[in-house]
Amino acid sequence: MSRLKQATQRQHQEVEALMPVMQPSLSREAYARLLRQLHAVVGPLEAQLLTLPLPAPFEIDLRLKEPLLLRDLAALPDTPPVRPASPHLAGVPEALGALYVLEGATLGGQVITRHLRRTLGLTPESGSAYFHGYGPATGRMWQAFGEALDGQVALDDEARVIGGAQKTFQAFGDALCGVPA
């Protein structure tokens, strides 16, 4: 986990800087556009994750975020769809890197959820379910993910896991910048 965090820190910061969600002037329309951009990556990425034989400790069925995004989008102003933009996952190691990015986003989501409640009046039931993620269980889910990752990734696969995470951060960056897939 620590090597993965270090190897992706710059990309993480770059993607975070592209996220307008914490801006006080964020409108519901801009927030809905942001969710569409995120969905362009999360939807296809999770579809790929479901086709791969991920080890049981990763509990992929409990970690899917697309249903939360779709629920949020249904509660917000309609915005034009964004072309799907997801990295190709060549195998389980790359998928674990992608899952690291998706799971890591849940940690900051707790702060974002409180901000969305204050600025836009959104709750997990009315438009902020994606960022709310696991709610009070977020810390426990992140810890379980980290333990599974540390226990399941062979040293030989470390570079592929990092590569999967880097590709995923790049896909999010491209989607947030409006770069066509």
Short mmCIF file of C-alpha atoms in Angstrom, two decimals:
data_model
loop_
_atom_site.label_atom_id
_atom_site.label_comp_id
_atom_site.label_asym_id
_atom_site.label_seq_id
_atom_site.Cartn_x
_atom_site.Cartn_y
_atom_site.Cartn_z
CA MET A 1 0.00 0.00 0.00
CA SER A 2 2.71 2.50 0.89
CA ARG A 3 4.66 1.92 -2.34
CA LEU A 4 1.46 2.22 -4.35
CA LYS A 5 0.56 5.48 -2.62
CA GLN A 6 4.03 6.88 -3.22
CA ALA A 7 4.08 5.82 -6.90
CA THR A 8 0.71 7.50 -7.59
CA GLN A 9 0.90 10.53 -5.31
CA ARG A 10 1.54 13.06 -8.09
CA GLN A 11 -1.34 11.77 -10.23
CA HIS A 12 -3.63 11.67 -7.21
CA GLN A 13 -2.90 15.33 -6.49
CA GLU A 14 -3.40 16.29 -10.14
CA VAL A 15 -6.79 14.58 -10.32
CA GLU A 16 -7.84 16.02 -6.97
CA ALA A 17 -6.99 19.52 -8.28
CA LEU A 18 -9.39 18.96 -11.21
CA MET A 19 -12.32 18.16 -8.91
CA PRO A 20 -14.53 21.24 -8.48
CA VAL A 21 -16.64 19.57 -5.81
CA MET A 22 -15.25 21.55 -2.87
CA GLN A 23 -15.68 24.97 -4.50
CA PRO A 24 -18.16 27.11 -2.53
CA SER A 25 -19.75 28.29 -5.80
CA LEU A 26 -20.49 24.75 -7.04
CA SER A 27 -23.97 24.59 -8.56
CA ARG A 28 -26.20 21.54 -8.83
CA GLU A 29 -25.67 21.58 -12.60
CA ALA A 30 -21.87 21.65 -12.26
CA TYR A 31 -22.07 18.88 -9.67
CA ALA A 32 -24.23 16.77 -12.00
CA ARG A 33 -21.68 17.30 -14.81
CA LEU A 34 -18.92 16.18 -12.46
CA LEU A 35 -20.85 13.01 -11.61
CA ARG A 36 -21.30 12.30 -15.35
CA GLN A 37 -17.54 12.66 -15.83
CA LEU A 38 -16.85 10.30 -12.94
CA HIS A 39 -19.44 7.84 -14.23
CA ALA A 40 -17.67 7.77 -17.61
CA VAL A 41 -14.75 6.11 -15.84
CA VAL A 42 -16.39 4.24 -12.96
CA GLY A 43 -19.11 2.48 -14.98
CA PRO A 44 -16.87 0.83 -17.61
CA LEU A 45 -14.13 0.21 -15.05
CA GLU A 46 -16.43 -1.66 -12.68
CA ALA A 47 -17.85 -3.65 -15.59
CA GLN A 48 -14.30 -4.86 -16.31
CA LEU A 49 -13.64 -5.58 -12.63
CA LEU A 50 -16.69 -7.85 -12.55
CA THR A 51 -15.27 -9.98 -15.40
CA LEU A 52 -11.97 -10.67 -13.65
CA PRO A 53 -11.33 -13.37 -11.03
CA LEU A 54 -10.58 -11.01 -8.15
CA PRO A 55 -9.72 -12.84 -4.93
CA ALA A 56 -12.58 -13.10 -2.42
CA PRO A 57 -11.02 -10.77 0.19
CA PHE A 58 -11.63 -7.83 -2.15
CA GLU A 59 -15.42 -8.21 -1.85
CA ILE A 60 -16.00 -6.57 -5.23
CA ASP A 61 -19.78 -6.91 -5.02
CA LEU A 62 -19.76 -4.78 -1.85
CA ARG A 63 -17.48 -2.14 -3.39
CA LEU A 64 -19.38 -1.18 -6.55
CA LYS A 65 -19.92 2.58 -6.89
CA GLU A 66 -21.80 2.80 -10.19
CA PRO A 67 -25.21 2.17 -8.57
CA LEU A 68 -24.53 5.10 -6.23
CA LEU A 69 -23.56 7.36 -9.13
CA LEU A 70 -26.69 6.42 -11.07
CA ARG A 71 -28.87 7.10 -8.02
CA ASP A 72 -27.26 10.51 -7.58
CA LEU A 73 -27.62 11.39 -11.25
CA ALA A 74 -31.33 10.54 -11.12
CA ALA A 75 -31.78 13.06 -8.27
CA LEU A 76 -29.98 15.92 -10.06
CA PRO A 77 -30.51 18.07 -13.15
CA ASP A 78 -30.07 16.14 -16.38
CA THR A 79 -26.75 16.75 -18.11
CA PRO A 80 -25.37 15.43 -21.39
CA PRO A 81 -23.71 12.04 -21.12
CA VAL A 82 -19.93 11.83 -21.25
CA ARG A 83 -18.22 9.34 -23.52
CA PRO A 84 -16.99 6.31 -21.53
CA ALA A 85 -13.30 6.65 -20.69
CA SER A 86 -11.85 3.71 -18.85
CA PRO A 87 -8.43 2.10 -18.93
CA HIS A 88 -8.13 -1.45 -20.20
CA LEU A 89 -7.32 -3.79 -17.33
CA ALA A 90 -5.01 -6.53 -18.61
CA GLY A 91 -5.52 -8.76 -15.58
CA VAL A 92 -6.04 -9.03 -11.86
CA PRO A 93 -2.93 -7.03 -10.84
CA GLU A 94 -4.04 -4.04 -12.95
CA ALA A 95 -7.56 -4.43 -11.59
CA LEU A 96 -6.25 -4.25 -8.04
CA GLY A 97 -4.48 -1.01 -8.92
CA ALA A 98 -7.71 0.39 -10.35
CA LEU A 99 -9.60 -0.74 -7.26
CA TYR A 100 -7.02 1.07 -5.11
CA VAL A 101 -7.97 4.33 -6.83
CA LEU A 102 -11.71 3.70 -6.52
CA GLU A 103 -11.46 2.73 -2.87
CA GLY A 104 -9.12 5.58 -2.02
CA ALA A 105 -11.73 8.03 -3.29
CA THR A 106 -14.10 6.92 -0.55
CA LEU A 107 -11.87 8.43 2.14
CA GLY A 108 -12.10 12.00 0.83
CA GLY A 109 -15.75 11.39 0.06
CA GLN A 110 -16.61 11.71 3.73
CA VAL A 111 -15.44 15.35 3.78
CA ILE A 112 -17.11 16.01 0.44
CA THR A 113 -20.43 14.62 1.70
CA ARG A 114 -20.51 17.10 4.57
CA HIS A 115 -19.60 19.93 2.16
CA LEU A 116 -22.38 18.95 -0.28
CA ARG A 117 -24.90 18.94 2.56
CA ARG A 118 -23.86 22.47 3.60
CA THR A 119 -23.56 24.02 0.13
CA LEU A 120 -26.18 22.23 -1.98
CA GLY A 121 -28.42 20.66 0.66
CA LEU A 122 -27.64 17.17 -0.71
CA THR A 123 -27.76 14.04 1.39
CA PRO A 124 -26.83 10.46 0.52
CA GLU A 125 -30.54 9.92 -0.19
CA SER A 126 -30.83 12.97 -2.45
CA GLY A 127 -27.66 13.23 -4.54
CA SER A 128 -24.49 12.55 -2.55
CA ALA A 129 -24.57 8.75 -2.23
CA TYR A 130 -21.44 8.30 -4.36
CA PHE A 131 -19.29 10.44 -2.11
CA HIS A 132 -20.93 9.10 1.05
CA GLY A 133 -19.83 5.64 -0.08
CA TYR A 134 -19.72 3.35 2.93
CA GLY A 135 -20.57 6.11 5.41
CA PRO A 136 -19.44 5.18 8.92
CA ALA A 137 -17.96 1.92 7.60
CA THR A 138 -15.54 3.74 5.26
CA GLY A 139 -12.51 3.41 7.54
CA ARG A 140 -13.15 -0.28 8.13
CA MET A 141 -13.66 -0.95 4.40
CA TRP A 142 -10.43 0.91 3.52
CA GLN A 143 -8.50 -1.04 6.17
CA ALA A 144 -9.89 -4.35 4.90
CA PHE A 145 -8.95 -3.38 1.35
CA GLY A 146 -5.40 -2.48 2.40
CA GLU A 147 -4.96 -5.75 4.28
CA ALA A 148 -6.26 -7.71 1.30
CA LEU A 149 -3.97 -5.84 -1.08
CA ASP A 150 -0.90 -6.32 1.10
CA GLY A 151 -1.76 -10.00 1.55
CA GLN A 152 -2.66 -10.83 -2.05
CA VAL A 153 -0.17 -8.97 -4.25
CA ALA A 154 3.00 -10.87 -5.04
CA LEU A 155 6.19 -8.84 -5.36
CA ASP A 156 6.35 -9.88 -9.03
CA ASP A 157 2.98 -8.20 -9.65
CA GLU A 158 3.69 -4.93 -7.85
CA ALA A 159 4.63 -3.01 -11.03
CA ARG A 160 1.42 -4.15 -12.75
CA VAL A 161 -0.70 -3.06 -9.76
CA ILE A 162 0.99 0.36 -9.81
CA GLY A 163 0.47 0.55 -13.58
CA GLY A 164 -3.24 -0.19 -13.16
CA ALA A 165 -3.57 2.58 -10.59
CA GLN A 166 -1.66 5.03 -12.79
CA LYS A 167 -3.86 4.23 -15.80
CA THR A 168 -6.95 4.73 -13.66
CA PHE A 169 -5.79 8.12 -12.37
CA GLN A 170 -5.02 9.08 -15.98
CA ALA A 171 -8.54 8.06 -17.07
CA PHE A 172 -10.09 10.18 -14.32
CA GLY A 173 -7.86 13.11 -15.25
CA ASP A 174 -8.82 12.81 -18.91
CA ALA A 175 -12.53 12.58 -18.09
CA LEU A 176 -12.37 15.61 -15.80
CA CYS A 177 -10.52 17.61 -18.46
CA GLY A 178 -12.96 16.54 -21.18
CA VAL A 179 -10.30 14.64 -23.15
CA PRO A 180 -12.04 12.21 -25.55
CA ALA A 181 -11.42 8.53 -24.92
#
